[in-house]
């Protein structure tokens, strides 16, 4: 199936290249959890979740763009 081929030929190769970025994202998320979750009130917990979501959205956008570029280069080349 074409989607499996794309996954194997493009995404898996890209995943190895972006693993370092994933570790950096993990570090950013860990920094958000310096305060124990049990001590957070509702407002602070909401801000923590929003901040974590922003980090995830950013990483998803960057990875998606890289995937798109890799896919285009595979398709053209």
PDB file of C-alpha atoms in Angstrom:
ATOM      1  CA  UNK A   1       0.000   0.000   0.000  1.00  0.00           C
ATOM      2  CA  UNK A   2       1.296   3.479  -0.869  1.00  0.00           C
ATOM      3  CA  UNK A   3       0.831   4.960   2.606  1.00  0.00           C
ATOM      4  CA  UNK A   4       2.919   2.141   4.118  1.00  0.00           C
ATOM      5  CA  UNK A   5       5.671   2.783   1.593  1.00  0.00           C
ATOM      6  CA  UNK A   6       5.631   6.489   2.401  1.00  0.00           C
ATOM      7  CA  UNK A   7       5.817   5.686   6.097  1.00  0.00           C
ATOM      8  CA  UNK A   8       8.732   3.301   5.685  1.00  0.00           C
ATOM      9  CA  UNK A   9      10.679   5.347   3.142  1.00  0.00           C
ATOM     10  CA  UNK A  10      10.118   8.836   4.498  1.00  0.00           C
ATOM     11  CA  UNK A  11       8.785   8.992   8.033  1.00  0.00           C
ATOM     12  CA  UNK A  12      10.985   6.336   9.640  1.00  0.00           C
ATOM     13  CA  UNK A  13      14.122   7.897   8.151  1.00  0.00           C
ATOM     14  CA  UNK A  14      13.010  11.324   9.303  1.00  0.00           C
ATOM     15  CA  UNK A  15      12.268  10.059  12.800  1.00  0.00           C
ATOM     16  CA  UNK A  16      15.931   9.208  13.328  1.00  0.00           C
ATOM     17  CA  UNK A  17      16.907  12.740  12.293  1.00  0.00           C
ATOM     18  CA  UNK A  18      14.414  14.412  14.633  1.00  0.00           C
ATOM     19  CA  UNK A  19      15.064  12.344  17.745  1.00  0.00           C
ATOM     20  CA  UNK A  20      17.372  15.034  19.132  1.00  0.00           C
ATOM     21  CA  UNK A  21      14.596  17.609  18.660  1.00  0.00           C
ATOM     22  CA  UNK A  22      12.217  15.332  20.548  1.00  0.00           C
ATOM     23  CA  UNK A  23      14.621  15.222  23.479  1.00  0.00           C
ATOM     24  CA  UNK A  24      14.766  19.023  23.465  1.00  0.00           C
ATOM     25  CA  UNK A  25      10.959  19.155  23.525  1.00  0.00           C
ATOM     26  CA  UNK A  26      10.945  16.735  26.444  1.00  0.00           C
ATOM     27  CA  UNK A  27      13.342  19.011  28.313  1.00  0.00           C
ATOM     28  CA  UNK A  28      11.063  21.989  27.697  1.00  0.00           C
ATOM     29  CA  UNK A  29       8.067  20.062  29.011  1.00  0.00           C
ATOM     30  CA  UNK A  30       9.995  18.837  32.046  1.00  0.00           C
ATOM     31  CA  UNK A  31      10.905  22.425  32.894  1.00  0.00           C
ATOM     32  CA  UNK A  32       7.205  23.241  33.071  1.00  0.00           C
ATOM     33  CA  UNK A  33       6.750  20.648  35.818  1.00  0.00           C
ATOM     34  CA  UNK A  34       9.178  22.134  38.325  1.00  0.00           C
ATOM     35  CA  UNK A  35       6.253  22.673  40.699  1.00  0.00           C
ATOM     36  CA  UNK A  36       4.530  19.492  41.913  1.00  0.00           C
ATOM     37  CA  UNK A  37       1.166  19.115  40.183  1.00  0.00           C
ATOM     38  CA  UNK A  38      -0.574  18.440  43.507  1.00  0.00           C
ATOM     39  CA  UNK A  39       0.217  21.983  44.681  1.00  0.00           C
ATOM     40  CA  UNK A  40      -1.276  23.737  41.647  1.00  0.00           C
ATOM     41  CA  UNK A  41      -4.615  25.473  41.814  1.00  0.00           C
ATOM     42  CA  UNK A  42      -7.028  25.333  38.873  1.00  0.00           C
ATOM     43  CA  UNK A  43      -5.725  28.505  37.213  1.00  0.00           C
ATOM     44  CA  UNK A  44      -2.058  27.464  37.438  1.00  0.00           C
ATOM     45  CA  UNK A  45      -2.899  23.977  36.156  1.00  0.00           C
ATOM     46  CA  UNK A  46      -4.725  25.500  33.182  1.00  0.00           C
ATOM     47  CA  UNK A  47      -1.682  27.667  32.403  1.00  0.00           C
ATOM     48  CA  UNK A  48       0.598  24.626  32.675  1.00  0.00           C
ATOM     49  CA  UNK A  49      -1.581  22.631  30.278  1.00  0.00           C
ATOM     50  CA  UNK A  50      -1.763  25.538  27.825  1.00  0.00           C
ATOM     51  CA  UNK A  51       2.011  25.930  27.900  1.00  0.00           C
ATOM     52  CA  UNK A  52       2.497  22.209  27.299  1.00  0.00           C
ATOM     53  CA  UNK A  53       0.015  22.336  24.428  1.00  0.00           C
ATOM     54  CA  UNK A  54       1.910  25.207  22.817  1.00  0.00           C
ATOM     55  CA  UNK A  55       5.153  23.219  22.984  1.00  0.00           C
ATOM     56  CA  UNK A  56       3.399  20.229  21.389  1.00  0.00           C
ATOM     57  CA  UNK A  57       1.796  22.328  18.671  1.00  0.00           C
ATOM     58  CA  UNK A  58       5.125  23.905  17.814  1.00  0.00           C
ATOM     59  CA  UNK A  59       6.859  20.531  17.600  1.00  0.00           C
ATOM     60  CA  UNK A  60       3.991  19.096  15.526  1.00  0.00           C
ATOM     61  CA  UNK A  61       4.203  21.985  13.081  1.00  0.00           C
ATOM     62  CA  UNK A  62       7.980  21.699  12.712  1.00  0.00           C
ATOM     63  CA  UNK A  63       7.866  17.914  12.290  1.00  0.00           C
ATOM     64  CA  UNK A  64       4.964  18.167   9.851  1.00  0.00           C
ATOM     65  CA  UNK A  65       6.786  20.744   7.757  1.00  0.00           C
ATOM     66  CA  UNK A  66       9.924  18.622   7.703  1.00  0.00           C
ATOM     67  CA  UNK A  67       7.862  15.599   6.701  1.00  0.00           C
ATOM     68  CA  UNK A  68       6.228  17.577   3.902  1.00  0.00           C
ATOM     69  CA  UNK A  69       9.590  18.722   2.578  1.00  0.00           C
ATOM     70  CA  UNK A  70      11.042  15.213   2.777  1.00  0.00           C
ATOM     71  CA  UNK A  71       7.971  13.816   1.032  1.00  0.00           C
ATOM     72  CA  UNK A  72       8.223  16.407  -1.738  1.00  0.00           C
ATOM     73  CA  UNK A  73      11.920  15.729  -2.239  1.00  0.00           C
ATOM     74  CA  UNK A  74      11.245  11.977  -2.411  1.00  0.00           C
ATOM     75  CA  UNK A  75       8.463  12.584  -4.922  1.00  0.00           C
ATOM     76  CA  UNK A  76      10.522  14.866  -7.130  1.00  0.00           C
ATOM     77  CA  UNK A  77      13.776  12.900  -6.874  1.00  0.00           C
TER      78      UNK A  77
END
